[in-house]
mmCIF file of C-alpha atoms in Angstrom:
data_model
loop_
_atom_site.group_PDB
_atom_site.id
_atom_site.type_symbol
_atom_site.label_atom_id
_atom_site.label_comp_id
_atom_site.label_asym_id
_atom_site.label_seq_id
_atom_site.Cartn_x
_atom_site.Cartn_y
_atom_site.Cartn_z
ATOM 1 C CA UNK A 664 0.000 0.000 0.000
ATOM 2 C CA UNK A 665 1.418 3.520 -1.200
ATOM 3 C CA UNK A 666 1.473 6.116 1.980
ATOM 4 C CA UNK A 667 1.019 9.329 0.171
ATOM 5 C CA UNK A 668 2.344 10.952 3.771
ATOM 6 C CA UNK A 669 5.784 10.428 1.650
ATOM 7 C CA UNK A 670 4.696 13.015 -0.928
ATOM 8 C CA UNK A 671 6.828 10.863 -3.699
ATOM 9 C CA UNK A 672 7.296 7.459 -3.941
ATOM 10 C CA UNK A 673 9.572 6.413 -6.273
ATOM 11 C CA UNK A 674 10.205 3.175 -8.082
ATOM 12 C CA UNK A 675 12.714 2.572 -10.464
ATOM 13 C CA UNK A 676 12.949 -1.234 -12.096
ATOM 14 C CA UNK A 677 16.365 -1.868 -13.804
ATOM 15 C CA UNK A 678 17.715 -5.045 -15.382
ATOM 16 C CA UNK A 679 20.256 -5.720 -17.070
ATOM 17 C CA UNK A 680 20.336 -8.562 -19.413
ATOM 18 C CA UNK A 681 22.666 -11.211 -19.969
ATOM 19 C CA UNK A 682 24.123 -9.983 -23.336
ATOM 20 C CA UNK A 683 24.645 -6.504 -21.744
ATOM 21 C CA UNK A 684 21.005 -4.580 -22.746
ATOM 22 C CA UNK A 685 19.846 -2.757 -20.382
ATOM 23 C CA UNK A 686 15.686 -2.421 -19.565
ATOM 24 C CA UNK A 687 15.057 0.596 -18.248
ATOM 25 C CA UNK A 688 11.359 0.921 -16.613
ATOM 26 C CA UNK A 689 11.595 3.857 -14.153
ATOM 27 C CA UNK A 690 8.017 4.473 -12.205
ATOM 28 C CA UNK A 691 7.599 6.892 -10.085
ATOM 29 C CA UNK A 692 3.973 7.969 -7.686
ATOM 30 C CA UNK A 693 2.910 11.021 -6.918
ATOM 31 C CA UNK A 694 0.010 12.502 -5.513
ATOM 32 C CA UNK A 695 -1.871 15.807 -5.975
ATOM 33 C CA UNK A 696 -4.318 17.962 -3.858
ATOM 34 C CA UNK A 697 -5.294 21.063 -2.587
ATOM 35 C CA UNK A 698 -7.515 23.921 -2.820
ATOM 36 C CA UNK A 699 -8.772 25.786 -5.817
ATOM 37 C CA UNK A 700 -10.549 29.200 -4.513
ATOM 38 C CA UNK A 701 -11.038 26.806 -0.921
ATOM 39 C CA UNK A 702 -12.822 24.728 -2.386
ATOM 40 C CA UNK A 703 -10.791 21.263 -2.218
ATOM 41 C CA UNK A 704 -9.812 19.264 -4.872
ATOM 42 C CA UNK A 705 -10.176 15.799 -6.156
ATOM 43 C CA UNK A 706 -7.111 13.505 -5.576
ATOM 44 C CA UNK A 707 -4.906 11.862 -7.823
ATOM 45 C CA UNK A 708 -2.154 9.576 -7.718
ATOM 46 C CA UNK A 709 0.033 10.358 -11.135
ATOM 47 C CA UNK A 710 2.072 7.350 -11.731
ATOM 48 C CA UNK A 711 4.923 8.317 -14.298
ATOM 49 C CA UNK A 712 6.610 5.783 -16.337
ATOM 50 C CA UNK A 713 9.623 5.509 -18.676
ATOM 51 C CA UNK A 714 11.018 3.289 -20.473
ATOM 52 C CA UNK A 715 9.361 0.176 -22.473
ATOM 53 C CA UNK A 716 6.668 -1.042 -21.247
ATOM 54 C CA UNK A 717 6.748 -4.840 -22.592
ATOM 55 C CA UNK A 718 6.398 -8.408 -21.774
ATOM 56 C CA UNK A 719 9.560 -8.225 -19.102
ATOM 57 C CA UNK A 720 8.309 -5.272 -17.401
ATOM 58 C CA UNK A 721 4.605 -5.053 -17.413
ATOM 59 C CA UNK A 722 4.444 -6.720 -14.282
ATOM 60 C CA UNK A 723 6.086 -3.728 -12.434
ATOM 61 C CA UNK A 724 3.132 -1.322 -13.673
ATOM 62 C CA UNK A 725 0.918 -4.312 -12.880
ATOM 63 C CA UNK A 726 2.332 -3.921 -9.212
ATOM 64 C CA UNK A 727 2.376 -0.205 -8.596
ATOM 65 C CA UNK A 728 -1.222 0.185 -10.068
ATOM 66 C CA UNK A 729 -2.472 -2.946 -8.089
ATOM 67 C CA UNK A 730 -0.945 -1.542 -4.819
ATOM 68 C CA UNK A 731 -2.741 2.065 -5.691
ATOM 69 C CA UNK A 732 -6.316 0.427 -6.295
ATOM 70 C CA UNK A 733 -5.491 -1.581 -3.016
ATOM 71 C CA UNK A 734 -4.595 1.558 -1.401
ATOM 72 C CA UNK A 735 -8.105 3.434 -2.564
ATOM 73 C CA UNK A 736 -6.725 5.721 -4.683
ATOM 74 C CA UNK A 737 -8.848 5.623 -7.627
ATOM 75 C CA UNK A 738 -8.305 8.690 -9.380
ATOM 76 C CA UNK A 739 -5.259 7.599 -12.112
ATOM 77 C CA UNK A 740 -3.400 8.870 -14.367
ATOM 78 C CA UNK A 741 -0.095 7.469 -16.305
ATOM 79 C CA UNK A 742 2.079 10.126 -17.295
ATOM 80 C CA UNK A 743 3.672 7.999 -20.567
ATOM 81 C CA UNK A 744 6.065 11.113 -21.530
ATOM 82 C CA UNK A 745 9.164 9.297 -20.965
ATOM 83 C CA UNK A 746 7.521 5.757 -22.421
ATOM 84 C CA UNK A 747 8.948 5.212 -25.544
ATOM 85 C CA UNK A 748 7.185 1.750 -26.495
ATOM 86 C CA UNK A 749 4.143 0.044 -25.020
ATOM 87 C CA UNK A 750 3.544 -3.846 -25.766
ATOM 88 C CA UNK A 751 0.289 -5.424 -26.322
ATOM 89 C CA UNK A 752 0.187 -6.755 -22.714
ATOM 90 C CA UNK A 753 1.303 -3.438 -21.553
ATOM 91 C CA UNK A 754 -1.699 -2.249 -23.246
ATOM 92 C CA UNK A 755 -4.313 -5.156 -21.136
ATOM 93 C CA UNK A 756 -2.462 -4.135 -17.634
ATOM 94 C CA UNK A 757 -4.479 -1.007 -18.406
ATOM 95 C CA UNK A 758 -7.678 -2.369 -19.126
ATOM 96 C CA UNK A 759 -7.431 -4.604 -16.873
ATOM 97 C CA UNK A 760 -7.335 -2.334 -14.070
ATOM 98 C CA UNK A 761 -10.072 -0.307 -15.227
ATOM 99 C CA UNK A 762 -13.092 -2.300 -13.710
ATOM 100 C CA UNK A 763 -11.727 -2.223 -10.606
ATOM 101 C CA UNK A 764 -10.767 1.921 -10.509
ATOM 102 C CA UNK A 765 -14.558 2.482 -12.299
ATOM 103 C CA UNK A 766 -16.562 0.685 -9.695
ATOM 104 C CA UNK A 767 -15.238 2.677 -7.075
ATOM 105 C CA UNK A 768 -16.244 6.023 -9.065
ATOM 106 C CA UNK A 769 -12.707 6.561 -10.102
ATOM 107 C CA UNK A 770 -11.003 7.140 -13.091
ATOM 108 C CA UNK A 771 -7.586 5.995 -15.369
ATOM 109 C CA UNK A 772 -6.440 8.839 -17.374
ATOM 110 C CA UNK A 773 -3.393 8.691 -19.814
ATOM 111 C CA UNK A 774 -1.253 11.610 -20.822
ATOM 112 C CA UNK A 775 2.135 12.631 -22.898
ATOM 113 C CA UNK A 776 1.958 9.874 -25.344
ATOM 114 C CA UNK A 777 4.009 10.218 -27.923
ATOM 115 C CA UNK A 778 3.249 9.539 -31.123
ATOM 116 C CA UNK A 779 4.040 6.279 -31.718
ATOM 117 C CA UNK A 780 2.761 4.883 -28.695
ATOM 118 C CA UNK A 781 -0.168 6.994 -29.723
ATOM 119 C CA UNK A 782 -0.631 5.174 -33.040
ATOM 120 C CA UNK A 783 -0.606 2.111 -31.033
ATOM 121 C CA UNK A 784 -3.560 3.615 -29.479
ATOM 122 C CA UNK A 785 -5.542 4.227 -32.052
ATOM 123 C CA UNK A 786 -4.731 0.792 -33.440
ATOM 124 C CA UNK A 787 -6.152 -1.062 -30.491
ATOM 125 C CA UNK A 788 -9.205 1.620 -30.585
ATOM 126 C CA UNK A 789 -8.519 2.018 -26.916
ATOM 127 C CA UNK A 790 -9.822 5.688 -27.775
ATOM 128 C CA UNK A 791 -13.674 3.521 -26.599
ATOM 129 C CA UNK A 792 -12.273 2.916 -23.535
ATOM 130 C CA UNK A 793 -9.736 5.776 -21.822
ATOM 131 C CA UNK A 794 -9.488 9.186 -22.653
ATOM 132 C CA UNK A 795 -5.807 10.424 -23.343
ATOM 133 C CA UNK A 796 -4.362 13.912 -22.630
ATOM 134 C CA UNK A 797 -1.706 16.146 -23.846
ATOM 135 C CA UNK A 798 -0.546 17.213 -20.329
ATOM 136 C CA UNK A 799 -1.000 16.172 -17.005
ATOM 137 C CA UNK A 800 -2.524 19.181 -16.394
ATOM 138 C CA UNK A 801 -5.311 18.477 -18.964
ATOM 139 C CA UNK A 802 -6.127 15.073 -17.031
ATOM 140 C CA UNK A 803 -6.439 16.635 -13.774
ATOM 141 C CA UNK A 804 -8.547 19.535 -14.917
ATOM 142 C CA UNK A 805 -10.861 16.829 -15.949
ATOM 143 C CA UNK A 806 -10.855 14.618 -12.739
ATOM 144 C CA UNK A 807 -11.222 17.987 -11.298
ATOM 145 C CA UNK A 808 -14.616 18.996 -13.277
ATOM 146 C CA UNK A 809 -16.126 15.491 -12.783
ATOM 147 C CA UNK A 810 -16.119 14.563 -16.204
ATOM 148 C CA UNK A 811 -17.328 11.230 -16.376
ATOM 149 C CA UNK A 812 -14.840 8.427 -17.287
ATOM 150 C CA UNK A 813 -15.528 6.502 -21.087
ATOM 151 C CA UNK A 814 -18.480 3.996 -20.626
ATOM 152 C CA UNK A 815 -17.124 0.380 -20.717
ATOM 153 C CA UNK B 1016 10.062 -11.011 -58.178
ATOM 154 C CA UNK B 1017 13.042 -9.007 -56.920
ATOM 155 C CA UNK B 1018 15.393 -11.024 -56.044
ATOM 156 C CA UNK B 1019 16.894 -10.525 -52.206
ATOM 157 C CA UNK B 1020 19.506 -8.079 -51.196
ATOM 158 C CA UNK B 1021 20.319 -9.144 -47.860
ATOM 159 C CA UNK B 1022 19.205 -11.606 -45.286
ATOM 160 C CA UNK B 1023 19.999 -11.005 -41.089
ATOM 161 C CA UNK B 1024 19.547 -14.215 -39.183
ATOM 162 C CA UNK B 1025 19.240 -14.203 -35.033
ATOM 163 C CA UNK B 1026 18.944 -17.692 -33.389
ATOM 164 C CA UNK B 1027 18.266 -16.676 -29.972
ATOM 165 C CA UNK B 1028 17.247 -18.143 -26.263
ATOM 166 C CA UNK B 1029 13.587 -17.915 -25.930
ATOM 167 C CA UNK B 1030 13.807 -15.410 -22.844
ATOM 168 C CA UNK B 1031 12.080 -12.234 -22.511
ATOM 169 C CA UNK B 1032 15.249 -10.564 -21.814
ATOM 170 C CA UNK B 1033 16.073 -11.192 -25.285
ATOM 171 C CA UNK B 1034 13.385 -9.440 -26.678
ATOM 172 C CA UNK B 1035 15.258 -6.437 -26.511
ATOM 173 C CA UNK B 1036 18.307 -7.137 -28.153
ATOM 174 C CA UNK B 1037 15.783 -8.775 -31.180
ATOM 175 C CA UNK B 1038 13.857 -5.083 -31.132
ATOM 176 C CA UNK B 1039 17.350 -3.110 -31.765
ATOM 177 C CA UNK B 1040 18.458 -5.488 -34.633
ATOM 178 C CA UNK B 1041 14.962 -5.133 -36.396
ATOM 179 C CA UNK B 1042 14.754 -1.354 -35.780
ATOM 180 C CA UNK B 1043 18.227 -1.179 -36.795
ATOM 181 C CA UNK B 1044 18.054 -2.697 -40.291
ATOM 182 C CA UNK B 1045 14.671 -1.393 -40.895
ATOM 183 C CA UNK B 1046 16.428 2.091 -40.360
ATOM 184 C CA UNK B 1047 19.352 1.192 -42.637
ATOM 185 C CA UNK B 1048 16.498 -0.059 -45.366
ATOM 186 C CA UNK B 1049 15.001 3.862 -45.633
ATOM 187 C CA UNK B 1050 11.967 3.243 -43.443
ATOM 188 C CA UNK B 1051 11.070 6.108 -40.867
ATOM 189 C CA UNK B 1052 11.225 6.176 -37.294
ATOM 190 C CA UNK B 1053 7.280 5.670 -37.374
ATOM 191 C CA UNK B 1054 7.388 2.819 -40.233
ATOM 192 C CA UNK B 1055 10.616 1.522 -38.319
ATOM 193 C CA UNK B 1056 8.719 1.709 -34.097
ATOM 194 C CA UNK B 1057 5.345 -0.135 -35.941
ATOM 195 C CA UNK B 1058 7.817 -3.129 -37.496
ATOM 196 C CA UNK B 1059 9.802 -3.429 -34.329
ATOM 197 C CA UNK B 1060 6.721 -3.923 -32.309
ATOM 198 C CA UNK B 1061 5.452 -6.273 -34.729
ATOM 199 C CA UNK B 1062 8.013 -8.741 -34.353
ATOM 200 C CA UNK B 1063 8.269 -8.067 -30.696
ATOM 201 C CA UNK B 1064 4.589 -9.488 -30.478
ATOM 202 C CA UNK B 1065 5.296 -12.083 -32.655
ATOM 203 C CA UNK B 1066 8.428 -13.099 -30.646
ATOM 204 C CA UNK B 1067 7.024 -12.829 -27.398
ATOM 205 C CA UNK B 1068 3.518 -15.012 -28.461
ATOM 206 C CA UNK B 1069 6.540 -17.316 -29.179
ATOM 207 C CA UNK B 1070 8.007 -17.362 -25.604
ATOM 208 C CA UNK B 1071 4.351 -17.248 -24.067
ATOM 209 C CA UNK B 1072 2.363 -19.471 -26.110
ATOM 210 C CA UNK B 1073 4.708 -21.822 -28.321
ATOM 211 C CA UNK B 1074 6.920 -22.415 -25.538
ATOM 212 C CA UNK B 1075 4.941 -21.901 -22.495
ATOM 213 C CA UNK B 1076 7.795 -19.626 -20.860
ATOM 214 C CA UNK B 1077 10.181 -22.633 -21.209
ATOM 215 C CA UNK B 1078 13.355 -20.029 -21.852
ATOM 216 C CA UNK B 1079 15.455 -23.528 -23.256
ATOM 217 C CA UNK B 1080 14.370 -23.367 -26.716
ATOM 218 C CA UNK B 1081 15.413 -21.314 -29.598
ATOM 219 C CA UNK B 1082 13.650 -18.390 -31.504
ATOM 220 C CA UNK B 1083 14.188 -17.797 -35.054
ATOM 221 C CA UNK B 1084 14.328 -14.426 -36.585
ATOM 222 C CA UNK B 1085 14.906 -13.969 -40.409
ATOM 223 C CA UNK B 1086 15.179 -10.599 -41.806
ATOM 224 C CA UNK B 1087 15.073 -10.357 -45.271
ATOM 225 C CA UNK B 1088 15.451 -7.236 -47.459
ATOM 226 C CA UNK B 1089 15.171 -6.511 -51.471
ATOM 227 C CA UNK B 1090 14.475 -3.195 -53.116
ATOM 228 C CA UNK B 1091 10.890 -3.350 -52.485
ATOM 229 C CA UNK B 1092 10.211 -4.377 -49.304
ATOM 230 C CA UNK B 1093 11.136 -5.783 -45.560
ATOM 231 C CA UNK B 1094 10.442 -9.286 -44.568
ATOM 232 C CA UNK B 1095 10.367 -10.934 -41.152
ATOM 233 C CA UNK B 1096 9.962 -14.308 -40.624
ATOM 234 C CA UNK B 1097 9.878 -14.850 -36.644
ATOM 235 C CA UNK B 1098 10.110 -19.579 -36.428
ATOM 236 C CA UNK B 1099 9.366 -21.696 -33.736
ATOM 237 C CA UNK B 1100 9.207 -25.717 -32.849
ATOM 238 C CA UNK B 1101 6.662 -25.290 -30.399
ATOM 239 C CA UNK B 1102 2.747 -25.672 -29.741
ATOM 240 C CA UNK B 1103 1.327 -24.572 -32.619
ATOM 241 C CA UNK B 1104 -2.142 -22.356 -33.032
ATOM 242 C CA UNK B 1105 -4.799 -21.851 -35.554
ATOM 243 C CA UNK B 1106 -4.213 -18.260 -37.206
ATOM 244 C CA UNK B 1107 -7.875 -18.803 -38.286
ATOM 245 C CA UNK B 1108 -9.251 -19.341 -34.897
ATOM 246 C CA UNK B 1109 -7.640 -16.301 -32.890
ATOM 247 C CA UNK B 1110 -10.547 -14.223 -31.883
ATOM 248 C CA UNK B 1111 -10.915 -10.961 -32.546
ATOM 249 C CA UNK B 1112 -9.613 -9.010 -29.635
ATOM 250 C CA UNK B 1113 -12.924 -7.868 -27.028
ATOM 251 C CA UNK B 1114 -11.492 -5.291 -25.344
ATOM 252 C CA UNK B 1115 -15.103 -5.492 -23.130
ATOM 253 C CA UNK B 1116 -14.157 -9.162 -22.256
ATOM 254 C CA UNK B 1117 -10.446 -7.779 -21.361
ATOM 255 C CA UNK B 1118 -11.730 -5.159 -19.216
ATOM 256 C CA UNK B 1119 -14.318 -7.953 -17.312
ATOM 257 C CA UNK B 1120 -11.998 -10.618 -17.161
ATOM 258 C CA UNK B 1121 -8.581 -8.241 -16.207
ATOM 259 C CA UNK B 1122 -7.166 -10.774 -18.780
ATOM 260 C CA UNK B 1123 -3.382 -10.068 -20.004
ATOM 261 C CA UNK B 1124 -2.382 -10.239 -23.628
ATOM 262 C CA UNK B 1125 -4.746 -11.661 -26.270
ATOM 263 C CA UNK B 1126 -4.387 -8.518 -28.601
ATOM 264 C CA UNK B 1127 -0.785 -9.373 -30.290
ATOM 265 C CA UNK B 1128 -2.059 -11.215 -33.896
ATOM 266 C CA UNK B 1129 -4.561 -8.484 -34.390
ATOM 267 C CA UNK B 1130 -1.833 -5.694 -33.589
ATOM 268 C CA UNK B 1131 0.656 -7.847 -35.917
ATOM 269 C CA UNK B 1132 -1.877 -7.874 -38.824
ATOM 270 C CA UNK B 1133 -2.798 -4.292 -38.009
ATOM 271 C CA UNK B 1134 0.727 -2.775 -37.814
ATOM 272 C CA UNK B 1135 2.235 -4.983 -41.214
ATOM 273 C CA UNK B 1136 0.857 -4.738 -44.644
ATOM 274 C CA UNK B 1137 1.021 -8.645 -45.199
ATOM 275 C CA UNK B 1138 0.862 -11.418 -42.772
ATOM 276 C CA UNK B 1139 1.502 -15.305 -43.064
ATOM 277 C CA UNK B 1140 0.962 -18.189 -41.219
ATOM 278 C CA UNK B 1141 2.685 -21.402 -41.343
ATOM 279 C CA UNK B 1142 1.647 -23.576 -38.576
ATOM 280 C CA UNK B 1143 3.361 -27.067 -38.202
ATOM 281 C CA UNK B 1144 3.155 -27.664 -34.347
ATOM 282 C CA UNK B 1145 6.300 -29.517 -32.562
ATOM 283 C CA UNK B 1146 8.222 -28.442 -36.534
ATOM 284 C CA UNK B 1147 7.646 -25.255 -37.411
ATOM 285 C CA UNK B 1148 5.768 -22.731 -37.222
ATOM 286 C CA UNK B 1149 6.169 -19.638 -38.342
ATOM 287 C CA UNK B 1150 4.849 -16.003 -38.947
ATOM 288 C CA UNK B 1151 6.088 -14.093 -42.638
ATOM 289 C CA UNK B 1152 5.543 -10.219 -41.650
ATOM 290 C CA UNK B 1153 6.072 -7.930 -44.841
ATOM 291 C CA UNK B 1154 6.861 -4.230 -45.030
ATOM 292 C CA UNK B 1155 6.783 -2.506 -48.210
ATOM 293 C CA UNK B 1156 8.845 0.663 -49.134
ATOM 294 C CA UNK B 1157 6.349 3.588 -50.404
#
């Protein structure tokens, strides 16, 4: 369970391979609240990632989101500015965490994609399923408005 | 038929770790063959699907056997030819991907043929379990 007391949790996964290749998936939590005009705001873990997200490393995501749904913290997003390459089961670690987050009235938001990962995407059609954003800020503006999440 | 300029060959362990090293080859010659960083990320991610269904599904995660990855290149096009001896599937049978059932079930993976087919302009099967199977990917230079 992540204690947001912390402020910042951070995460990094490194491996190196046997024929010298190194995986880089660096994940770091952090957490954002306050007051807008008094009036408090909604909170959000923002999990950023870097890195490839692929068959090898998946799990870690897996992990870190699991830990944050255990946690209660259902108000997501990935910030995927530093993710250079998401797998296929990269991809379902998302979706398969979304049941879970929407049930409990929250929400997982993805921002910073670049464009490949983007085009990956829009391949999948994941554009039915979770909203993407061009900057963090975009995402939490939204959580922060209520806008509902995509219907399943 | 143009007739081949140049063929790359990588027998490898069938470890995920690997997967890596077989993404910087393909990326690498697909750069060197005039494709773009965007035509070069889509092939890359091709064959790692392809090569991890291999480690997953034909091997069960048994990182003892050997992947096969041809790369072949003429003036018109890329070809990658990703072989296995393992447990073979029916290319015909692989559902479509639900990504409703994915979301219900919290099921990982199932989407990798359909992002193969999606991301390559031709795809082959060859399915000979315990021989060979094996999965022809083609790219063709605009």
């Amino acid at each position: 369970m992540f204690q947001f007391e912390t402020r910042i949790l951070k995460l990094v996964f490194e491996k190196t391979t046997p024929n010298g290749f190194r995986i880089d998936l660096d994940i770091s939590v952090d957490h954002t609240s306050g007051t807008d005009a008094g009036h408090p705001t909604t909170p959000i873990a923002i999990v950023t990632v870097g890195g490839y997200i692929e068959f090898s490393t998946s799990d870690e995501i897996d992990k870190v989101l699991d830990g944050l749904i255990k946690g209660g913290h259902y108000n997501i997003i990935v910030d995927l500015k530093d993710v250079d390459y998401i797998s296929s089961r990269g991809w379902t670690i998302f979706l398969g965490k979304i049941k879970a987050i929407r049930d409990n009235q929250g929400d997982l938001k993805l921002a910073n994609m670049n464009e490949n990962v983007y085009e990956v995407y829009k391949v999948l059609e994941f554009f039915w399923i979770m909203r993407v954003y061009d900057s963090i800020e975009e995402a939490v503006t939204d959580f922060d408005d209520n806008v509902p999440p995509m219907p399943q | 038929m143009p007739k081949t300029q140049k063929k790359y060959q990588i027998k490898i362990p069938s470890q995920a770790d690997n997967l890596v090293l077989i993404r910087d080859l393909v990326s690498r010659v697909a750069a060197q063959v005039g494709f773009d960083n965007d035509e070069a990320s889509k092939i890359e991610l091709a064959v790692d699907e392809a090569c991890t269904n291999v480690i997953r599904h034909a091997y069960g995660n048994n990182s003892n056997e050997v992947i096969d990855v041809l790369i072949k290149i003429d003036a018109k096009k890329l070809t990658i030819i990703v072989s296995d001896k393992g447990k073979g599937f029916e290319p015909d049978h692989v559902a479509v991907p639900d990504l409703g059932e994915s979301i219900r079930s919290g099921k990982k993976g199932g989407l990798g043929i359909c992002l193969i087919k999606t991301l390559m302009d031709k795809v082959d099967f060859e399915i000979k379990p315990g021989l060979k199977n094996q999965v022809k990917m083609t790219k063709y230079l605009s």
